[in-house]
Amino acid sequence: MRKYFKSSLFVLMAIALVSMCAIGCGSKEEKATPTPTATAILTPTPTATAATETYKIGAIVALTGTYANLGIPEGNTIDMFVDQINANGGINGHPLEVIVYDDGGVASTAATLANRLLEQDNVLAIIGPTTTGSSIGVADFAEVNEIPLISMCGAISIVTPVENRSWSFKTPPSEYQVLDMLFPYIVSQNISKIALIHSTSGWGMAGKAACTAEAAKFNLSIVDTQSYAPEDVTMQSQLTHIQGTDAQAVMCWDTEKGSALVAMDMKTLGIDLPFFCSHGIANKGYMDQAGDAADGTVIAAGKILIANEVEEDDPQKDVLTQYKADYEAIYGEGTANTFGGHALDALNILVPVLENLDENLDLTQSDDLALARADIRDGIEQTTNYAGTGGIYTMSPTDHLGIQTNTSYGFIVLIKVLDGQWTWLKE
Amino acid sequence: MLGKLKNKLVPSNKHDPSVEKPTAQRHSPISITQLKIGKISIRWTYIAVAMLLTFFILAPFSWFLGKYNFVMISMGINTIVIVGLCLLMGYTGQVSLGQAAYFGIGAYFSGYLSKSYDVNPWLAMLIAAIATGAFAYIIGYPIFKLRGNYLAMATLAIGLIMVTFFKQWDVYTDHAEGLSGIPFLSIGGFAFNTPFRRYFLVWAFCLFILLISQNIVRSRTGRALRAIHGNEAAAESIGINVTQFKVKVFVLSAVYASLAGSLFAHHMPSIGPQPFDFLASVKLVVMAVIGGLASIWGAIFGAGTITILSEDLLVRLTQLAPVAYGLILVIVMIFMPQGVFVALKSSAKWLQVNWINLPAIMNRKRKEFPSQMKNRMIRLVPARLWRKSEP
Amino acid sequence: MSAEHFFQYLVTGLYQGSIYALVGLGFTMIYAVTQIINFAQGEFVMLGGMLSFTLINSAKLPMPLAIILSVIATAIIGGIMYLLAIRTAKKASIVSLIIVTIGVSIFIRGIASEIWGIEPVHTPAFSSGAPILFWGAHIQRQELWIIGTTVVATILLHLFLRYTMIGKALKACSVNPEAAGLVGINAKSMALIAFFIAAILGSIGGVVLAPVLPISYETGVGLALRGFIAASIGGFQSPIITVVGGVLLGIVESIAIGVSWGPFSSAYKDVIALLVLLAILLIRSGKLASEERAS
């Protein structure tokens, strides 16, 4: 049986066959954009009638890696949204398809995937990536190739300066806006010295840079900065070092896994200083992992976690409660979080623009596709007063983030963990 | 001419046992190494190389393959690193679990110098290569006093140390989000700013490096390396300075990795420390072994297989991708333990020798197969029961 | 770093090091008998923890039973890994077999992320109660369990290798495989047993770690790296020195954080630990080389 057909040859041929099939499956979309000369020579390809043409959007999210608990809610939200839209007949009858790729939080993978979305999948727009590092690369890429991008990352540098980023938008507020909410609260608790402990992942390092830069503005001094690797087993030593300083509070900048460990270690060591975290922990998993140690943690984040406590006449109330109900119906109680909300906002901004897309455009021709993308970009810039989970968005040619900062209800709130529940902390 | 071709390819007396033939002619008259058409006789390897070259040159122009430029560029960059790694692991038998660190040094040096200090990208690449080579030289002598797994551990330790420095460097240079905005390489006014142009740049580099390495392998240095791989004590006894050669190959592999890193930095819109960490080093080792450590050309196959798998074929699977990837690795290593290149070569040879007999082989096996099964099934039944049923 | 905290750093380092030591023991077992570096060792730890979580939470089994079952299940998975992936690769060189273990580890990680998702899982502690205060150091009870488990496992392993027939056969395989074959020891069975033992050690580590460290599908990678470092200090031969190496690694990391000040922040703890490791390796190889020359 082994020698039946020279086993290695057999395996090679099998792999070649499978990969041909895989390439073949992946390249069905390519037949949609033949080069102009090819269409003249070959039989005219029957173009799909405008009424049933699928609108294709690309999405790059971090479904694996250290950012997975940011990216997976985004991916889940995208799936849920697409199902809802298509169940209601699509966008003016056009089915919506979002092609989701996983970049693992790595910038170079995101660049390759963006290239793939552009060259092989011929998408109208790109949503994501989840992380800032990936987004910078994809934003440059979007600029050169003139394809609209709605990023879900934190840094404001994705959309500024607007002349260099005329094709990039984003929905989440920046880290600085979050800190501008959190630091005044810390100061109001008569705390002037804090210790910062952060992860060496991209999220943690970016947070450390932001905290260090913003702390001086509020007369907060960071007396000790400790870091740990995402795969570390315990942070007790770093916390012991912090115990040796005169810090009055501990600030942890990491996603939920590391922050939960820090909370647990703080409890073990008997450190009962006030504990502040980043909005990266805004996830049910934080309480599941940290258990009792999570109580008393304070973060500044979007309103989705306390959607039920939002005031009735807040324009965001409907979106928040609807999204929370829909998401938790599928994925379980208490799982809705801010990152999924960013994806929802991106899609909710994009869909009305797609509804206004010129029906006469043939999306299989590259010229029309370019026109469609430019129309979509212009359409996004005209978004006005969209009440989303992250805030109220009004985009413009000079503002590609669009969150209105001086509304009466605010878009970032202080949230405290009490008895294992997210509770709104009103001053 | 076709008639002459037929005469050359179809053997006349192969199955006639009564005809006594000298030993040399009893084998198939098809030459394994050369294709003979009339008076022209070309080695098969040249034909294969010519076909490959044509394929690579024409690929980006084609309608179908032109969309894969990005993947092909990644493949080329990986090949450059793997050639160095193959030389290191295959010819000196030393495992390097930290190769991605030198890749990273090249990338960070080249990117940072050309972005923040406005150094010409080519000069930055050269500086990075020299710096990496010097670094490898300095740490090479102490490390190569170690043997076997200690050496692997030491290379791993160096790699991990470098990753920490990369992460901290990002912070010190205020690029916590990664290094971006690195200028493209350019010759005169011609900038390599599209994937199409970079494809040719990267593969030109790749070809150049492959030719240099082939030259090294065939030279005195290559023979010395093979002697070391065979038996270090014996090589030492005939006067080869083993440690010096090992360090030389190590430095060479580090320089290759650095060049590839520079190309990577001037290709990707933004780089962070992740493509240079421990898992990346493991991936490089996997590429080298899958390609085949025995030869330089195996590097293309190894880099190609893994790059195409992880950046193209499995991308659609998102979360099931690791499952498929791990399974493919295991299966490929079980059936092709020497690597894909060696398996391809031996399969090609086997086909060449046996393609005439192929129908016979298939028929013969088909007839034998059922009886083999029957024998196996009989043995499953205990002998007592079997004998009982006999009349 | 003040004197009162010194003991805390030591205790934390001891706790970390015990985990590294347990993982390193698994590496040492497999390497000693088969010359393979098993990159899937971390996955055994991960599986032990996650299986115990599933058995405790979903199947609602009592904790001791859940622990025993998850250890047995992981041991079976280790055995299957050996039989299906390693034994079938007959003609493969050691490097190829190492790639096979890499493939298996990626495969197991992928399947784990499909089954358990990406959220880390958390099991209840073995003994409830507040952390213990001892000489100024706070120790969680579960951490004591971890340290104790490592000590007990090392002692049992040592006794097993020295005083039982199978243990002696394993040792014989590690010292000289050909001679062991000549006296009738079946290398393949010994390899299978080595894989079983490594899987058992790994899963015990995972089971006892899960209450204090939420385990996710990726936890195995970082732990395997540290365990590999611990095993290499032990030369991949001696379990006792592996444990010593693991504990040393943990303590050095902890103390490096303790003495961090100014630009030498705690981010460099890995660098310091690895430099210490390199120093040990160079000294050890120097000693080994001079022993070789002397003999």
PDB file of N, CA and C in Angstrom, chain C residues 60-93:
ATOM      1  N   LYS C  60     -19.809  18.760  35.835  1.00  0.00           N
ATOM      2  CA  LYS C  60     -20.108  18.860  37.261  1.00  0.00           C
ATOM      3  C   LYS C  60     -19.580  17.676  38.049  1.00  0.00           C
ATOM      4  N   LEU C  61     -18.394  17.253  37.711  1.00  0.00           N
ATOM      5  CA  LEU C  61     -17.799  16.163  38.466  1.00  0.00           C
ATOM      6  C   LEU C  61     -17.118  16.721  39.709  1.00  0.00           C
ATOM      7  N   PRO C  62     -16.958  15.908  40.750  1.00  0.00           N
ATOM      8  CA  PRO C  62     -16.202  16.366  41.907  1.00  0.00           C
ATOM      9  C   PRO C  62     -14.738  16.579  41.535  1.00  0.00           C
ATOM     10  N   MET C  63     -14.090  17.525  42.195  1.00  0.00           N
ATOM     11  CA  MET C  63     -12.778  17.963  41.742  1.00  0.00           C
ATOM     12  C   MET C  63     -11.734  16.857  41.639  1.00  0.00           C
ATOM     13  N   PRO C  64     -11.545  15.998  42.633  1.00  0.00           N
ATOM     14  CA  PRO C  64     -10.494  14.983  42.508  1.00  0.00           C
ATOM     15  C   PRO C  64     -10.710  14.097  41.283  1.00  0.00           C
ATOM     16  N   LEU C  65     -11.971  13.715  41.054  1.00  0.00           N
ATOM     17  CA  LEU C  65     -12.258  12.861  39.902  1.00  0.00           C
ATOM     18  C   LEU C  65     -11.960  13.588  38.605  1.00  0.00           C
ATOM     19  N   ALA C  66     -12.350  14.876  38.559  1.00  0.00           N
ATOM     20  CA  ALA C  66     -12.104  15.655  37.347  1.00  0.00           C
ATOM     21  C   ALA C  66     -10.613  15.744  37.058  1.00  0.00           C
ATOM     22  N   ILE C  67      -9.827  15.970  38.121  1.00  0.00           N
ATOM     23  CA  ILE C  67      -8.384  16.093  37.929  1.00  0.00           C
ATOM     24  C   ILE C  67      -7.811  14.806  37.373  1.00  0.00           C
ATOM     25  N   ILE C  68      -8.189  13.685  38.000  1.00  0.00           N
ATOM     26  CA  ILE C  68      -7.618  12.408  37.556  1.00  0.00           C
ATOM     27  C   ILE C  68      -8.013  12.130  36.112  1.00  0.00           C
ATOM     28  N   LEU C  69      -9.285  12.384  35.796  1.00  0.00           N
ATOM     29  CA  LEU C  69      -9.738  12.103  34.432  1.00  0.00           C
ATOM     30  C   LEU C  69      -9.023  12.975  33.412  1.00  0.00           C
ATOM     31  N   SER C  70      -8.842  14.269  33.765  1.00  0.00           N
ATOM     32  CA  SER C  70      -8.193  15.131  32.765  1.00  0.00           C
ATOM     33  C   SER C  70      -6.731  14.740  32.576  1.00  0.00           C
ATOM     34  N   VAL C  71      -6.073  14.300  33.665  1.00  0.00           N
ATOM     35  CA  VAL C  71      -4.679  13.853  33.506  1.00  0.00           C
ATOM     36  C   VAL C  71      -4.625  12.619  32.616  1.00  0.00           C
ATOM     37  N   ILE C  72      -5.543  11.685  32.866  1.00  0.00           N
ATOM     38  CA  ILE C  72      -5.553  10.473  32.043  1.00  0.00           C
ATOM     39  C   ILE C  72      -5.854  10.809  30.590  1.00  0.00           C
ATOM     40  N   ALA C  73      -6.829  11.711  30.388  1.00  0.00           N
ATOM     41  CA  ALA C  73      -7.183  12.059  29.012  1.00  0.00           C
ATOM     42  C   ALA C  73      -6.005  12.693  28.289  1.00  0.00           C
ATOM     43  N   THR C  74      -5.287  13.592  28.983  1.00  0.00           N
ATOM     44  CA  THR C  74      -4.144  14.214  28.332  1.00  0.00           C
ATOM     45  C   THR C  74      -3.057  13.187  28.054  1.00  0.00           C
ATOM     46  N   ALA C  75      -2.881  12.244  28.980  1.00  0.00           N
ATOM     47  CA  ALA C  75      -1.875  11.206  28.733  1.00  0.00           C
ATOM     48  C   ALA C  75      -2.231  10.412  27.489  1.00  0.00           C
ATOM     49  N   ILE C  76      -3.523  10.106  27.338  1.00  0.00           N
ATOM     50  CA  ILE C  76      -3.944   9.380  26.135  1.00  0.00           C
ATOM     51  C   ILE C  76      -3.665  10.209  24.887  1.00  0.00           C
ATOM     52  N   ILE C  77      -3.957  11.518  24.969  1.00  0.00           N
ATOM     53  CA  ILE C  77      -3.681  12.374  23.807  1.00  0.00           C
ATOM     54  C   ILE C  77      -2.192  12.368  23.490  1.00  0.00           C
ATOM     55  N   GLY C  78      -1.365  12.396  24.554  1.00  0.00           N
ATOM     56  CA  GLY C  78       0.083  12.337  24.320  1.00  0.00           C
ATOM     57  C   GLY C  78       0.474  11.045  23.639  1.00  0.00           C
ATOM     58  N   GLY C  79      -0.116   9.936  24.095  1.00  0.00           N
ATOM     59  CA  GLY C  79       0.179   8.658  23.472  1.00  0.00           C
ATOM     60  C   GLY C  79      -0.251   8.613  22.020  1.00  0.00           C
ATOM     61  N   ILE C  80      -1.453   9.137  21.758  1.00  0.00           N
ATOM     62  CA  ILE C  80      -1.935   9.175  20.374  1.00  0.00           C
ATOM     63  C   ILE C  80      -1.016  10.018  19.513  1.00  0.00           C
ATOM     64  N   MET C  81      -0.586  11.151  20.078  1.00  0.00           N
ATOM     65  CA  MET C  81       0.338  12.016  19.316  1.00  0.00           C
ATOM     66  C   MET C  81       1.574  11.223  18.931  1.00  0.00           C
ATOM     67  N   TYR C  82       2.116  10.452  19.892  1.00  0.00           N
ATOM     68  CA  TYR C  82       3.312   9.694  19.569  1.00  0.00           C
ATOM     69  C   TYR C  82       3.021   8.664  18.493  1.00  0.00           C
ATOM     70  N   LEU C  83       1.919   7.889  18.678  1.00  0.00           N
ATOM     71  CA  LEU C  83       1.657   6.800  17.751  1.00  0.00           C
ATOM     72  C   LEU C  83       1.346   7.299  16.354  1.00  0.00           C
ATOM     73  N   LEU C  84       0.489   8.323  16.272  1.00  0.00           N
ATOM     74  CA  LEU C  84       0.052   8.756  14.951  1.00  0.00           C
ATOM     75  C   LEU C  84       1.091   9.612  14.244  1.00  0.00           C
ATOM     76  N   ALA C  85       1.703  10.517  14.994  1.00  0.00           N
ATOM     77  CA  ALA C  85       2.553  11.485  14.311  1.00  0.00           C
ATOM     78  C   ALA C  85       4.008  11.071  14.300  1.00  0.00           C
ATOM     79  N   ILE C  86       4.510  10.534  15.401  1.00  0.00           N
ATOM     80  CA  ILE C  86       5.951  10.335  15.463  1.00  0.00           C
ATOM     81  C   ILE C  86       6.341   8.936  15.041  1.00  0.00           C
ATOM     82  N   ARG C  87       5.600   7.955  15.476  1.00  0.00           N
ATOM     83  CA  ARG C  87       6.009   6.609  15.122  1.00  0.00           C
ATOM     84  C   ARG C  87       5.809   6.348  13.635  1.00  0.00           C
ATOM     85  N   THR C  88       4.801   6.979  13.015  1.00  0.00           N
ATOM     86  CA  THR C  88       4.578   6.730  11.598  1.00  0.00           C
ATOM     87  C   THR C  88       5.655   7.380  10.738  1.00  0.00           C
ATOM     88  N   ALA C  89       6.338   8.370  11.272  1.00  0.00           N
ATOM     89  CA  ALA C  89       7.403   9.004  10.487  1.00  0.00           C
ATOM     90  C   ALA C  89       8.666   8.202  10.683  1.00  0.00           C
ATOM     91  N   LYS C  90       8.746   7.075   9.983  1.00  0.00           N
ATOM     92  CA  LYS C  90       9.819   6.136  10.292  1.00  0.00           C
ATOM     93  C   LYS C  90      11.184   6.638   9.858  1.00  0.00           C
ATOM     94  N   LYS C  91      11.226   7.182   8.643  1.00  0.00           N
ATOM     95  CA  LYS C  91      12.545   7.502   8.106  1.00  0.00           C
ATOM     96  C   LYS C  91      12.997   8.911   8.485  1.00  0.00           C
ATOM     97  N   ALA C  92      12.239   9.559   9.365  1.00  0.00           N
ATOM     98  CA  ALA C  92      12.513  10.977   9.571  1.00  0.00           C
ATOM     99  C   ALA C  92      13.712  11.206  10.461  1.00  0.00           C
ATOM    100  N   SER C  93      14.430  12.280  10.178  1.00  0.00           N
ATOM    101  CA  SER C  93      15.521  12.671  11.053  1.00  0.00           C
ATOM    102  C   SER C  93      14.930  13.392  12.256  1.00  0.00           C
TER     103      SER C  93
END
